[in-house]
PDB file of C-alpha atoms and ligand atoms in Angstrom:
ATOM      1  CA  MET A   1       5.816  16.510  28.082  1.00  0.00           C
ATOM      2  CA  ALA A   2       5.026  16.688  24.361  1.00  0.00           C
ATOM      3  CA  VAL A   3       4.483  13.326  22.714  1.00  0.00           C
ATOM      4  CA  ARG A   4       7.397  12.101  20.570  1.00  0.00           C
ATOM      5  CA  HIS A   5       6.680  10.901  17.048  1.00  0.00           C
ATOM      6  CA  PHE A   6       8.965   9.164  14.546  1.00  0.00           C
ATOM      7  CA  LEU A   7       8.038  10.594  11.162  1.00  0.00           C
ATOM      8  CA  THR A   8      11.601  11.029   9.934  1.00  0.00           C
ATOM      9  CA  LEU A   9      15.014  10.133  11.381  1.00  0.00           C
ATOM     10  CA  ALA A  10      15.423  13.795  12.315  1.00  0.00           C
ATOM     11  CA  ASP A  11      12.732  13.407  14.994  1.00  0.00           C
ATOM     12  CA  LEU A  12      15.490  11.831  17.105  1.00  0.00           C
ATOM     13  CA  THR A  13      18.825  13.419  17.934  1.00  0.00           C
ATOM     14  CA  ALA A  14      22.019  11.809  16.695  1.00  0.00           C
ATOM     15  CA  ALA A  15      22.776  10.725  20.265  1.00  0.00           C
ATOM     16  CA  GLU A  16      19.326   9.140  20.627  1.00  0.00           C
ATOM     17  CA  LEU A  17      19.742   7.323  17.312  1.00  0.00           C
ATOM     18  CA  HIS A  18      23.113   5.916  18.328  1.00  0.00           C
ATOM     19  CA  THR A  19      21.657   4.698  21.638  1.00  0.00           C
ATOM     20  CA  LEU A  20      18.754   3.132  19.766  1.00  0.00           C
ATOM     21  CA  ILE A  21      21.052   1.185  17.426  1.00  0.00           C
ATOM     22  CA  ARG A  22      23.073  -0.129  20.379  1.00  0.00           C
ATOM     23  CA  ARG A  23      19.854  -1.116  22.101  1.00  0.00           C
ATOM     24  CA  ALA A  24      18.574  -2.906  18.984  1.00  0.00           C
ATOM     25  CA  ILE A  25      21.717  -5.057  18.975  1.00  0.00           C
ATOM     26  CA  GLU A  26      21.222  -5.770  22.692  1.00  0.00           C
ATOM     27  CA  LEU A  27      17.548  -6.703  22.223  1.00  0.00           C
ATOM     28  CA  LYS A  28      18.541  -9.083  19.420  1.00  0.00           C
ATOM     29  CA  THR A  29      21.019 -10.834  21.738  1.00  0.00           C
ATOM     30  CA  MET A  30      18.401 -11.034  24.496  1.00  0.00           C
ATOM     31  CA  LEU A  31      15.836 -12.567  22.139  1.00  0.00           C
ATOM     32  CA  ARG A  32      18.351 -15.126  20.861  1.00  0.00           C
ATOM     33  CA  ALA A  33      19.210 -16.056  24.448  1.00  0.00           C
ATOM     34  CA  GLY A  34      15.534 -16.766  25.064  1.00  0.00           C
ATOM     35  CA  GLU A  35      15.252 -13.972  27.602  1.00  0.00           C
ATOM     36  CA  ARG A  36      11.691 -12.863  28.218  1.00  0.00           C
ATOM     37  CA  TYR A  37      11.325  -9.075  28.238  1.00  0.00           C
ATOM     38  CA  GLU A  38       7.829  -7.559  28.215  1.00  0.00           C
ATOM     39  CA  PRO A  39       8.022  -3.791  28.678  1.00  0.00           C
ATOM     40  CA  LEU A  40       4.808  -3.238  26.673  1.00  0.00           C
ATOM     41  CA  LYS A  41       2.530  -5.542  28.678  1.00  0.00           C
ATOM     42  CA  ASN A  42      -1.108  -4.536  28.059  1.00  0.00           C
ATOM     43  CA  LYS A  43      -0.063  -1.904  25.528  1.00  0.00           C
ATOM     44  CA  VAL A  44      -1.753  -1.775  22.142  1.00  0.00           C
ATOM     45  CA  LEU A  45      -0.245  -0.838  18.808  1.00  0.00           C
ATOM     46  CA  ALA A  46      -2.487   0.133  15.874  1.00  0.00           C
ATOM     47  CA  LEU A  47      -1.202  -0.250  12.325  1.00  0.00           C
ATOM     48  CA  ILE A  48      -2.839   1.686   9.495  1.00  0.00           C
ATOM     49  CA  PHE A  49      -1.463   0.537   6.139  1.00  0.00           C
ATOM     50  CA  GLU A  50      -2.648   2.141   2.906  1.00  0.00           C
ATOM     51  CA  LYS A  51       0.032   0.295   0.907  1.00  0.00           C
ATOM     52  CA  SER A  52       1.119  -3.359   0.866  1.00  0.00           C
ATOM     53  CA  SER A  53       3.735  -4.608   3.301  1.00  0.00           C
ATOM     54  CA  THR A  54       5.399  -7.814   4.389  1.00  0.00           C
ATOM     55  CA  ARG A  55       8.437  -6.819   6.473  1.00  0.00           C
ATOM     56  CA  THR A  56       7.149  -3.677   8.134  1.00  0.00           C
ATOM     57  CA  ARG A  57       3.850  -5.153   9.205  1.00  0.00           C
ATOM     58  CA  VAL A  58       5.234  -8.457  10.461  1.00  0.00           C
ATOM     59  CA  SER A  59       8.176  -6.837  12.263  1.00  0.00           C
ATOM     60  CA  PHE A  60       5.956  -4.366  14.126  1.00  0.00           C
ATOM     61  CA  GLU A  61       3.332  -6.970  15.010  1.00  0.00           C
ATOM     62  CA  SER A  62       5.975  -9.460  16.167  1.00  0.00           C
ATOM     63  CA  ALA A  63       7.804  -6.744  18.087  1.00  0.00           C
ATOM     64  CA  VAL A  64       4.771  -5.800  20.143  1.00  0.00           C
ATOM     65  CA  ILE A  65       3.759  -9.427  20.758  1.00  0.00           C
ATOM     66  CA  GLN A  66       7.294 -10.300  21.930  1.00  0.00           C
ATOM     67  CA  PHE A  67       7.138  -7.234  24.190  1.00  0.00           C
ATOM     68  CA  GLY A  68       3.961  -8.536  25.843  1.00  0.00           C
ATOM     69  CA  GLY A  69       1.468  -6.263  24.103  1.00  0.00           C
ATOM     70  CA  GLY A  70      -0.952  -6.601  21.223  1.00  0.00           C
ATOM     71  CA  SER A  71      -1.566  -5.094  17.816  1.00  0.00           C
ATOM     72  CA  ILE A  72      -4.517  -4.177  15.633  1.00  0.00           C
ATOM     73  CA  PHE A  73      -4.015  -4.096  11.859  1.00  0.00           C
ATOM     74  CA  LEU A  74      -6.286  -1.660  10.033  1.00  0.00           C
ATOM     75  CA  SER A  75      -6.554  -1.564   6.270  1.00  0.00           C
ATOM     76  CA  PRO A  76      -8.342   1.459   4.815  1.00  0.00           C
ATOM     77  CA  GLN A  77     -10.965  -0.773   3.166  1.00  0.00           C
ATOM     78  CA  ASP A  78     -12.181  -1.958   6.555  1.00  0.00           C
ATOM     79  CA  THR A  79     -12.162   1.343   8.413  1.00  0.00           C
ATOM     80  CA  GLN A  80     -14.034   4.598   7.994  1.00  0.00           C
ATOM     81  CA  LEU A  81     -10.788   6.151   6.680  1.00  0.00           C
ATOM     82  CA  GLY A  82     -11.512   4.401   3.395  1.00  0.00           C
ATOM     83  CA  ARG A  83     -14.962   6.042   3.329  1.00  0.00           C
ATOM     84  CA  GLY A  84     -13.559   9.510   3.791  1.00  0.00           C
ATOM     85  CA  GLU A  85     -13.432  10.086   7.555  1.00  0.00           C
ATOM     86  CA  PRO A  86     -10.803  12.808   8.003  1.00  0.00           C
ATOM     87  CA  VAL A  87      -7.364  11.626   9.145  1.00  0.00           C
ATOM     88  CA  GLU A  88      -7.487  14.245  11.917  1.00  0.00           C
ATOM     89  CA  ASP A  89     -10.629  12.660  13.394  1.00  0.00           C
ATOM     90  CA  THR A  90      -9.249   9.150  13.011  1.00  0.00           C
ATOM     91  CA  ALA A  91      -6.073  10.209  14.810  1.00  0.00           C
ATOM     92  CA  ARG A  92      -8.016  11.806  17.670  1.00  0.00           C
ATOM     93  CA  VAL A  93     -10.179   8.717  18.170  1.00  0.00           C
ATOM     94  CA  LEU A  94      -7.507   6.022  17.808  1.00  0.00           C
ATOM     95  CA  SER A  95      -5.084   7.826  20.072  1.00  0.00           C
ATOM     96  CA  ARG A  96      -7.652   7.664  22.897  1.00  0.00           C
ATOM     97  CA  MET A  97      -7.724   3.864  22.585  1.00  0.00           C
ATOM     98  CA  VAL A  98      -4.221   2.691  21.703  1.00  0.00           C
ATOM     99  CA  ASP A  99      -0.682   3.463  22.864  1.00  0.00           C
ATOM    100  CA  ALA A 100       1.052   4.065  19.536  1.00  0.00           C
ATOM    101  CA  ILE A 101       0.064   4.180  15.883  1.00  0.00           C
ATOM    102  CA  VAL A 102       2.125   2.955  12.934  1.00  0.00           C
ATOM    103  CA  VAL A 103       1.094   4.475   9.599  1.00  0.00           C
ATOM    104  CA  ARG A 104       2.043   3.585   6.009  1.00  0.00           C
ATOM    105  CA  THR A 105       0.569   5.996   3.508  1.00  0.00           C
ATOM    106  CA  PHE A 106       1.211   7.994   0.322  1.00  0.00           C
ATOM    107  CA  ALA A 107       1.644  11.750   0.989  1.00  0.00           C
ATOM    108  CA  HIS A 108       4.005  12.523   3.866  1.00  0.00           C
ATOM    109  CA  GLU A 109       1.903  15.592   4.634  1.00  0.00           C
ATOM    110  CA  LYS A 110      -1.042  13.306   5.465  1.00  0.00           C
ATOM    111  CA  LEU A 111       1.108  11.497   8.046  1.00  0.00           C
ATOM    112  CA  GLU A 112       2.103  14.871   9.533  1.00  0.00           C
ATOM    113  CA  ARG A 113      -1.550  15.876   9.839  1.00  0.00           C
ATOM    114  CA  PHE A 114      -2.299  12.545  11.478  1.00  0.00           C
ATOM    115  CA  ALA A 115       0.534  12.983  13.975  1.00  0.00           C
ATOM    116  CA  GLY A 116      -0.525  16.562  14.664  1.00  0.00           C
ATOM    117  CA  HIS A 117      -3.825  15.255  16.035  1.00  0.00           C
ATOM    118  CA  SER A 118      -2.560  12.199  17.903  1.00  0.00           C
ATOM    119  CA  GLN A 119      -1.979  12.109  21.644  1.00  0.00           C
ATOM    120  CA  VAL A 120       0.203   9.013  21.285  1.00  0.00           C
ATOM    121  CA  PRO A 121       3.405   8.409  19.315  1.00  0.00           C
ATOM    122  CA  VAL A 122       2.955   8.038  15.562  1.00  0.00           C
ATOM    123  CA  ILE A 123       5.546   6.047  13.602  1.00  0.00           C
ATOM    124  CA  ASN A 124       6.200   6.395   9.890  1.00  0.00           C
ATOM    125  CA  ALA A 125       5.996   2.943   8.315  1.00  0.00           C
ATOM    126  CA  LEU A 126       6.809   4.499   4.879  1.00  0.00           C
ATOM    127  CA  THR A 127       5.453   7.455   2.957  1.00  0.00           C
ATOM    128  CA  ASP A 128       6.191   8.605  -0.578  1.00  0.00           C
ATOM    129  CA  THR A 129       8.947  10.792   0.905  1.00  0.00           C
ATOM    130  CA  TYR A 130      10.609   8.845   3.738  1.00  0.00           C
ATOM    131  CA  HIS A 131      11.181   5.344   5.131  1.00  0.00           C
ATOM    132  CA  PRO A 132      12.996   5.986   8.442  1.00  0.00           C
ATOM    133  CA  CYS A 133      12.323   2.589  10.071  1.00  0.00           C
ATOM    134  CA  GLN A 134      14.236   0.884   7.264  1.00  0.00           C
ATOM    135  CA  LEU A 135      17.247   3.084   7.991  1.00  0.00           C
ATOM    136  CA  LEU A 136      17.333   1.970  11.620  1.00  0.00           C
ATOM    137  CA  ALA A 137      17.672  -1.624  10.397  1.00  0.00           C
ATOM    138  CA  ASP A 138      20.230  -0.706   7.728  1.00  0.00           C
ATOM    139  CA  ILE A 139      22.468   1.144  10.186  1.00  0.00           C
ATOM    140  CA  GLN A 140      22.132  -1.655  12.738  1.00  0.00           C
ATOM    141  CA  THR A 141      23.187  -4.149  10.071  1.00  0.00           C
ATOM    142  CA  TYR A 142      26.205  -2.091   9.039  1.00  0.00           C
ATOM    143  CA  VAL A 143      27.308  -1.636  12.669  1.00  0.00           C
ATOM    144  CA  GLU A 144      26.964  -5.372  13.373  1.00  0.00           C
ATOM    145  CA  GLN A 145      29.004  -6.321  10.326  1.00  0.00           C
ATOM    146  CA  ARG A 146      31.623  -3.591  10.180  1.00  0.00           C
ATOM    147  CA  GLY A 147      31.427  -1.332  13.259  1.00  0.00           C
ATOM    148  CA  ASP A 148      30.757   2.420  13.282  1.00  0.00           C
ATOM    149  CA  ILE A 149      29.475   3.853   9.992  1.00  0.00           C
ATOM    150  CA  LYS A 150      30.851   7.328  10.751  1.00  0.00           C
ATOM    151  CA  GLY A 151      33.235   8.478   8.011  1.00  0.00           C
ATOM    152  CA  LYS A 152      32.375   5.534   5.743  1.00  0.00           C
ATOM    153  CA  THR A 153      31.325   5.904   2.091  1.00  0.00           C
ATOM    154  CA  VAL A 154      27.872   4.765   1.056  1.00  0.00           C
ATOM    155  CA  ALA A 155      26.721   4.609  -2.574  1.00  0.00           C
ATOM    156  CA  TRP A 156      23.048   4.988  -3.384  1.00  0.00           C
ATOM    157  CA  VAL A 157      22.341   3.709  -6.900  1.00  0.00           C
ATOM    158  CA  GLY A 158      18.884   4.325  -8.344  1.00  0.00           C
ATOM    159  CA  ASP A 159      15.795   6.384  -7.737  1.00  0.00           C
ATOM    160  CA  GLY A 160      15.941   9.515  -5.554  1.00  0.00           C
ATOM    161  CA  ASN A 161      12.965   8.107  -3.673  1.00  0.00           C
ATOM    162  CA  ASN A 162      11.733   7.708  -0.079  1.00  0.00           C
ATOM    163  CA  MET A 163      14.647   5.394   0.792  1.00  0.00           C
ATOM    164  CA  CYS A 164      17.182   7.747  -0.782  1.00  0.00           C
ATOM    165  CA  HIS A 165      15.719  10.655   1.216  1.00  0.00           C
ATOM    166  CA  SER A 166      16.050   8.723   4.462  1.00  0.00           C
ATOM    167  CA  TYR A 167      19.647   7.850   3.491  1.00  0.00           C
ATOM    168  CA  ILE A 168      20.359  11.581   3.075  1.00  0.00           C
ATOM    169  CA  GLU A 169      19.051  12.193   6.595  1.00  0.00           C
ATOM    170  CA  ALA A 170      20.995   9.208   7.940  1.00  0.00           C
ATOM    171  CA  ALA A 171      24.218  10.485   6.353  1.00  0.00           C
ATOM    172  CA  ARG A 172      23.825  13.766   8.226  1.00  0.00           C
ATOM    173  CA  LEU A 173      22.891  12.186  11.567  1.00  0.00           C
ATOM    174  CA  PHE A 174      25.337   9.244  11.506  1.00  0.00           C
ATOM    175  CA  GLU A 175      28.055  11.279   9.743  1.00  0.00           C
ATOM    176  CA  PHE A 176      28.836   9.071   6.756  1.00  0.00           C
ATOM    177  CA  ASN A 177      29.401  10.181   3.171  1.00  0.00           C
ATOM    178  CA  LEU A 178      26.625   9.427   0.740  1.00  0.00           C
ATOM    179  CA  ARG A 179      27.170   9.447  -3.033  1.00  0.00           C
ATOM    180  CA  ILE A 180      23.940   9.351  -4.989  1.00  0.00           C
ATOM    181  CA  ALA A 181      23.770   8.072  -8.562  1.00  0.00           C
ATOM    182  CA  SER A 182      20.298   8.618  -9.952  1.00  0.00           C
ATOM    183  CA  PRO A 183      19.414   9.156 -13.612  1.00  0.00           C
ATOM    184  CA  PRO A 184      18.414  12.659 -14.742  1.00  0.00           C
ATOM    185  CA  GLY A 185      14.811  13.376 -13.781  1.00  0.00           C
ATOM    186  CA  TYR A 186      14.925  11.083 -10.746  1.00  0.00           C
ATOM    187  CA  ASP A 187      16.924  13.208  -8.324  1.00  0.00           C
ATOM    188  CA  PRO A 188      16.128  13.302  -4.620  1.00  0.00           C
ATOM    189  CA  ALA A 189      14.337  16.424  -3.338  1.00  0.00           C
ATOM    190  CA  ARG A 190      16.561  19.442  -3.819  1.00  0.00           C
ATOM    191  CA  ALA A 191      15.806  20.975  -0.402  1.00  0.00           C
ATOM    192  CA  LEU A 192      16.796  17.776   1.379  1.00  0.00           C
ATOM    193  CA  LEU A 193      19.972  17.460  -0.626  1.00  0.00           C
ATOM    194  CA  LYS A 194      20.820  21.066   0.200  1.00  0.00           C
ATOM    195  CA  ALA A 195      20.174  20.562   3.913  1.00  0.00           C
ATOM    196  CA  GLY A 196      22.356  17.449   3.872  1.00  0.00           C
ATOM    197  CA  ALA A 197      25.032  18.832   1.522  1.00  0.00           C
ATOM    198  CA  LYS A 198      27.826  18.324   4.056  1.00  0.00           C
ATOM    199  CA  ASN A 199      27.406  14.532   3.863  1.00  0.00           C
ATOM    200  CA  SER A 200      25.518  13.814   0.640  1.00  0.00           C
ATOM    201  CA  LYS A 201      26.242  14.591  -2.963  1.00  0.00           C
ATOM    202  CA  LEU A 202      24.696  13.757  -6.295  1.00  0.00           C
ATOM    203  CA  VAL A 203      27.301  12.226  -8.603  1.00  0.00           C
ATOM    204  CA  ARG A 204      24.969  10.814 -11.284  1.00  0.00           C
ATOM    205  CA  ASP A 205      27.388   8.135 -12.579  1.00  0.00           C
ATOM    206  CA  PRO A 206      26.934   4.792 -10.756  1.00  0.00           C
ATOM    207  CA  ARG A 207      30.624   3.923 -11.230  1.00  0.00           C
ATOM    208  CA  GLU A 208      31.728   7.141  -9.582  1.00  0.00           C
ATOM    209  CA  ALA A 209      29.278   6.566  -6.713  1.00  0.00           C
ATOM    210  CA  VAL A 210      30.365   2.985  -6.079  1.00  0.00           C
ATOM    211  CA  LYS A 211      34.151   3.467  -6.438  1.00  0.00           C
ATOM    212  CA  ASP A 212      35.794   2.361  -3.157  1.00  0.00           C
ATOM    213  CA  ALA A 213      32.441   2.469  -1.336  1.00  0.00           C
ATOM    214  CA  ASP A 214      31.980   0.590   1.952  1.00  0.00           C
ATOM    215  CA  LEU A 215      28.297   0.005   1.349  1.00  0.00           C
ATOM    216  CA  VAL A 216      26.243  -0.105  -1.855  1.00  0.00           C
ATOM    217  CA  VAL A 217      22.465   0.323  -1.624  1.00  0.00           C
ATOM    218  CA  THR A 218      19.708   0.239  -4.171  1.00  0.00           C
ATOM    219  CA  ASP A 219      15.921  -0.005  -4.334  1.00  0.00           C
ATOM    220  CA  VAL A 220      13.209  -0.759  -6.874  1.00  0.00           C
ATOM    221  CA  TRP A 221      12.955   1.452  -9.945  1.00  0.00           C
ATOM    222  CA  ALA A 222       9.189   1.937  -9.537  1.00  0.00           C
ATOM    223  CA  SER A 223       7.947   2.353  -5.984  1.00  0.00           C
ATOM    224  CA  MET A 224       4.470   1.574  -4.707  1.00  0.00           C
ATOM    225  CA  GLY A 225       2.060   3.935  -6.410  1.00  0.00           C
ATOM    226  CA  GLN A 226       4.296   4.254  -9.528  1.00  0.00           C
ATOM    227  CA  GLU A 227       3.374   0.929 -11.129  1.00  0.00           C
ATOM    228  CA  GLN A 228       2.103   2.628 -14.291  1.00  0.00           C
ATOM    229  CA  GLU A 229       5.574   4.185 -14.817  1.00  0.00           C
ATOM    230  CA  GLN A 230       7.299   0.781 -14.743  1.00  0.00           C
ATOM    231  CA  ASP A 231       8.127   0.614 -18.478  1.00  0.00           C
ATOM    232  CA  THR A 232       9.451   4.182 -18.764  1.00  0.00           C
ATOM    233  CA  ARG A 233      11.478   3.714 -15.620  1.00  0.00           C
ATOM    234  CA  ALA A 234      12.907   0.399 -16.829  1.00  0.00           C
ATOM    235  CA  ARG A 235      14.314   2.287 -19.823  1.00  0.00           C
ATOM    236  CA  ASP A 236      15.536   5.287 -17.816  1.00  0.00           C
ATOM    237  CA  PHE A 237      17.245   3.135 -15.168  1.00  0.00           C
ATOM    238  CA  ALA A 238      18.777   0.584 -17.561  1.00  0.00           C
ATOM    239  CA  ASP A 239      22.342   1.735 -16.749  1.00  0.00           C
ATOM    240  CA  TYR A 240      21.702   1.752 -13.016  1.00  0.00           C
ATOM    241  CA  GLN A 241      21.689  -1.943 -12.208  1.00  0.00           C
ATOM    242  CA  VAL A 242      23.852  -3.073  -9.309  1.00  0.00           C
ATOM    243  CA  ASN A 243      25.605  -6.086 -10.842  1.00  0.00           C
ATOM    244  CA  ALA A 244      28.910  -7.859 -10.223  1.00  0.00           C
ATOM    245  CA  LYS A 245      30.776  -5.543 -12.593  1.00  0.00           C
ATOM    246  CA  LEU A 246      29.605  -2.453 -10.689  1.00  0.00           C
ATOM    247  CA  MET A 247      30.083  -4.072  -7.291  1.00  0.00           C
ATOM    248  CA  ALA A 248      33.699  -4.892  -8.235  1.00  0.00           C
ATOM    249  CA  LEU A 249      34.475  -1.157  -8.101  1.00  0.00           C
ATOM    250  CA  ALA A 250      33.536  -0.960  -4.417  1.00  0.00           C
ATOM    251  CA  LYS A 251      35.926  -1.931  -1.606  1.00  0.00           C
ATOM    252  CA  PRO A 252      36.633  -5.694  -1.604  1.00  0.00           C
ATOM    253  CA  ASP A 253      34.725  -6.106   1.673  1.00  0.00           C
ATOM    254  CA  ALA A 254      31.869  -3.772   0.705  1.00  0.00           C
ATOM    255  CA  LEU A 255      28.360  -4.692   1.818  1.00  0.00           C
ATOM    256  CA  PHE A 256      25.268  -4.687  -0.379  1.00  0.00           C
ATOM    257  CA  MET A 257      21.850  -3.724   1.016  1.00  0.00           C
ATOM    258  CA  HIS A 258      18.322  -3.510  -0.399  1.00  0.00           C
ATOM    259  CA  CYS A 259      15.227  -2.787   1.674  1.00  0.00           C
ATOM    260  CA  LEU A 260      13.278  -5.447  -0.304  1.00  0.00           C
ATOM    261  CA  PRO A 261      11.139  -6.478  -2.077  1.00  0.00           C
ATOM    262  CA  ALA A 262      13.745  -6.755  -4.864  1.00  0.00           C
ATOM    263  CA  HIS A 263      13.418  -7.333  -8.582  1.00  0.00           C
ATOM    264  CA  ARG A 264      16.318  -9.536  -9.667  1.00  0.00           C
ATOM    265  CA  GLY A 265      17.439  -8.598 -13.166  1.00  0.00           C
ATOM    266  CA  GLU A 266      16.243  -5.002 -12.769  1.00  0.00           C
ATOM    267  CA  GLU A 267      17.822  -2.805 -10.067  1.00  0.00           C
ATOM    268  CA  VAL A 268      20.027  -5.685  -8.858  1.00  0.00           C
ATOM    269  CA  SER A 269      21.381  -8.826 -10.474  1.00  0.00           C
ATOM    270  CA  ALA A 270      20.793 -12.182  -8.805  1.00  0.00           C
ATOM    271  CA  GLU A 271      24.561 -12.695  -8.449  1.00  0.00           C
ATOM    272  CA  VAL A 272      24.803  -9.594  -6.244  1.00  0.00           C
ATOM    273  CA  ILE A 273      21.707  -9.949  -4.073  1.00  0.00           C
ATOM    274  CA  ASP A 274      22.370 -13.680  -3.597  1.00  0.00           C
ATOM    275  CA  GLY A 275      26.146 -13.235  -3.500  1.00  0.00           C
ATOM    276  CA  PRO A 276      28.859 -12.738  -0.854  1.00  0.00           C
ATOM    277  CA  HIS A 277      28.515  -8.950  -0.392  1.00  0.00           C
ATOM    278  CA  SER A 278      24.796  -9.115   0.293  1.00  0.00           C
ATOM    279  CA  VAL A 279      23.440  -8.757   3.831  1.00  0.00           C
ATOM    280  CA  VAL A 280      19.804  -8.311   2.834  1.00  0.00           C
ATOM    281  CA  TRP A 281      18.425 -11.103   5.044  1.00  0.00           C
ATOM    282  CA  ASP A 282      20.101  -9.751   8.182  1.00  0.00           C
ATOM    283  CA  GLU A 283      18.917  -6.307   7.114  1.00  0.00           C
ATOM    284  CA  ALA A 284      15.330  -7.588   6.859  1.00  0.00           C
ATOM    285  CA  GLU A 285      15.540  -9.404  10.215  1.00  0.00           C
ATOM    286  CA  ASN A 286      16.875  -6.280  11.883  1.00  0.00           C
ATOM    287  CA  ARG A 287      13.625  -4.481  11.131  1.00  0.00           C
ATOM    288  CA  LEU A 288      12.280  -6.454  14.108  1.00  0.00           C
ATOM    289  CA  HIS A 289      15.081  -5.621  16.533  1.00  0.00           C
ATOM    290  CA  ALA A 290      15.469  -1.970  15.513  1.00  0.00           C
ATOM    291  CA  GLN A 291      11.739  -1.323  15.793  1.00  0.00           C
ATOM    292  CA  LYS A 292      11.634  -3.008  19.190  1.00  0.00           C
ATOM    293  CA  ALA A 293      14.259  -0.505  20.288  1.00  0.00           C
ATOM    294  CA  LEU A 294      12.153   2.275  18.774  1.00  0.00           C
ATOM    295  CA  LEU A 295       8.948   1.144  20.515  1.00  0.00           C
ATOM    296  CA  GLU A 296      10.782   0.847  23.824  1.00  0.00           C
ATOM    297  CA  PHE A 297      12.222   4.357  23.352  1.00  0.00           C
ATOM    298  CA  LEU A 298       8.868   5.948  22.468  1.00  0.00           C
ATOM    299  CA  LEU A 299       6.653   4.062  24.916  1.00  0.00           C
ATOM    300  CA  THR A 300       8.548   3.386  28.127  1.00  0.00           C
TER     301      THR A 300
HETATM  302  N1   CP B   1      11.310  -2.944   3.267  1.00  0.00           N
HETATM  303  C1   CP B   1       9.990  -2.855   3.523  1.00  0.00           C
HETATM  304  O1   CP B   1       9.498  -1.851   4.070  1.00  0.00           O
HETATM  305  O2   CP B   1       9.277  -3.943   3.159  1.00  0.00           O
HETATM  306  P1   CP B   1       7.690  -4.137   3.179  1.00  0.00           P
HETATM  307  O3   CP B   1       7.129  -3.253   2.101  1.00  0.00           O
HETATM  308  O4   CP B   1       7.483  -5.579   2.935  1.00  0.00           O
HETATM  309  O5   CP B   1       7.173  -3.691   4.526  1.00  0.00           O
HETATM  310  N1  NVA B   2      10.776   2.603  -2.469  1.00  0.00           N
HETATM  311  C1  NVA B   2       9.972   1.454  -2.182  1.00  0.00           C
HETATM  312  C2  NVA B   2      10.304   0.894  -0.843  1.00  0.00           C
HETATM  313  C3  NVA B   2       9.514  -0.320  -0.443  1.00  0.00           C
HETATM  314  C4  NVA B   2       9.837  -0.821   0.916  1.00  0.00           C
HETATM  315  C5  NVA B   2       8.498   1.841  -2.253  1.00  0.00           C
HETATM  316  O1  NVA B   2       8.140   2.918  -1.767  1.00  0.00           O
HETATM  317  O2  NVA B   2       7.712   1.080  -2.800  1.00  0.00           O
END
């Protein structure tokens, strides 16, 4: 059987994704009950991270330890990747030694080349184009708090970035309606928007996106690798802050999510991220549970 990778949400069917979310909730309950469950005993997870990470790294490493296995963290500076060894060769070698490989990198195409030469599952821990693992946690969090997300309205306010792209895919697969408000010049990829047109639309105006929404989501204005654009972006995104005034347009029980790290006073005000609508800490914790469900799905 061909090896399954998780490079985007679309690598799983809608039915598989729904099962995975249910399983994540179950695994969370089991962990809280102190139940020992070690389906990955003696399995090894390698993590190659070419960008910084707190949540993704710690959640994957904790996940595999709790599951009875072990992990090896590889930064490019310490491996031959950083000295120019081709990703194809690295993938061939690592996949003969470990059971799954988690990769955070820049170009999505590089991750695809890596996966194309790996005999073991490769998981996208974020690329410039997608962040599918975060979506597993976001959907789990919504389901826990409010039930099924199908038919609900989600507002994306901000950059048409990797997170926005994964939201477009999630809208199609989980059948919710996504309204995207991004400033001109920062739209999500046109092809993705076209493919997801049934569930996602670009509305531009944050107020229109957020009106009566069930969930409001934002992300940093400058992603990793765009640090030098910070000042320009701060000007271009000035009207795109999720603050109490904007949040007041959403449904009274609307949730607020942010993948973190957040910049209070930029894309979100402190009163919103630290306020009653915000579920960002549960969202962050659920990275652990959702990725445990993913590892179990791919490896057992
Ligand atoms: N949300 C997220 O992926 O966080 P890290 O960059 O800390 O992994
Ligand atoms: N869009 C952000 C997400 C960080 C988790 C970035 O790529 O830096």
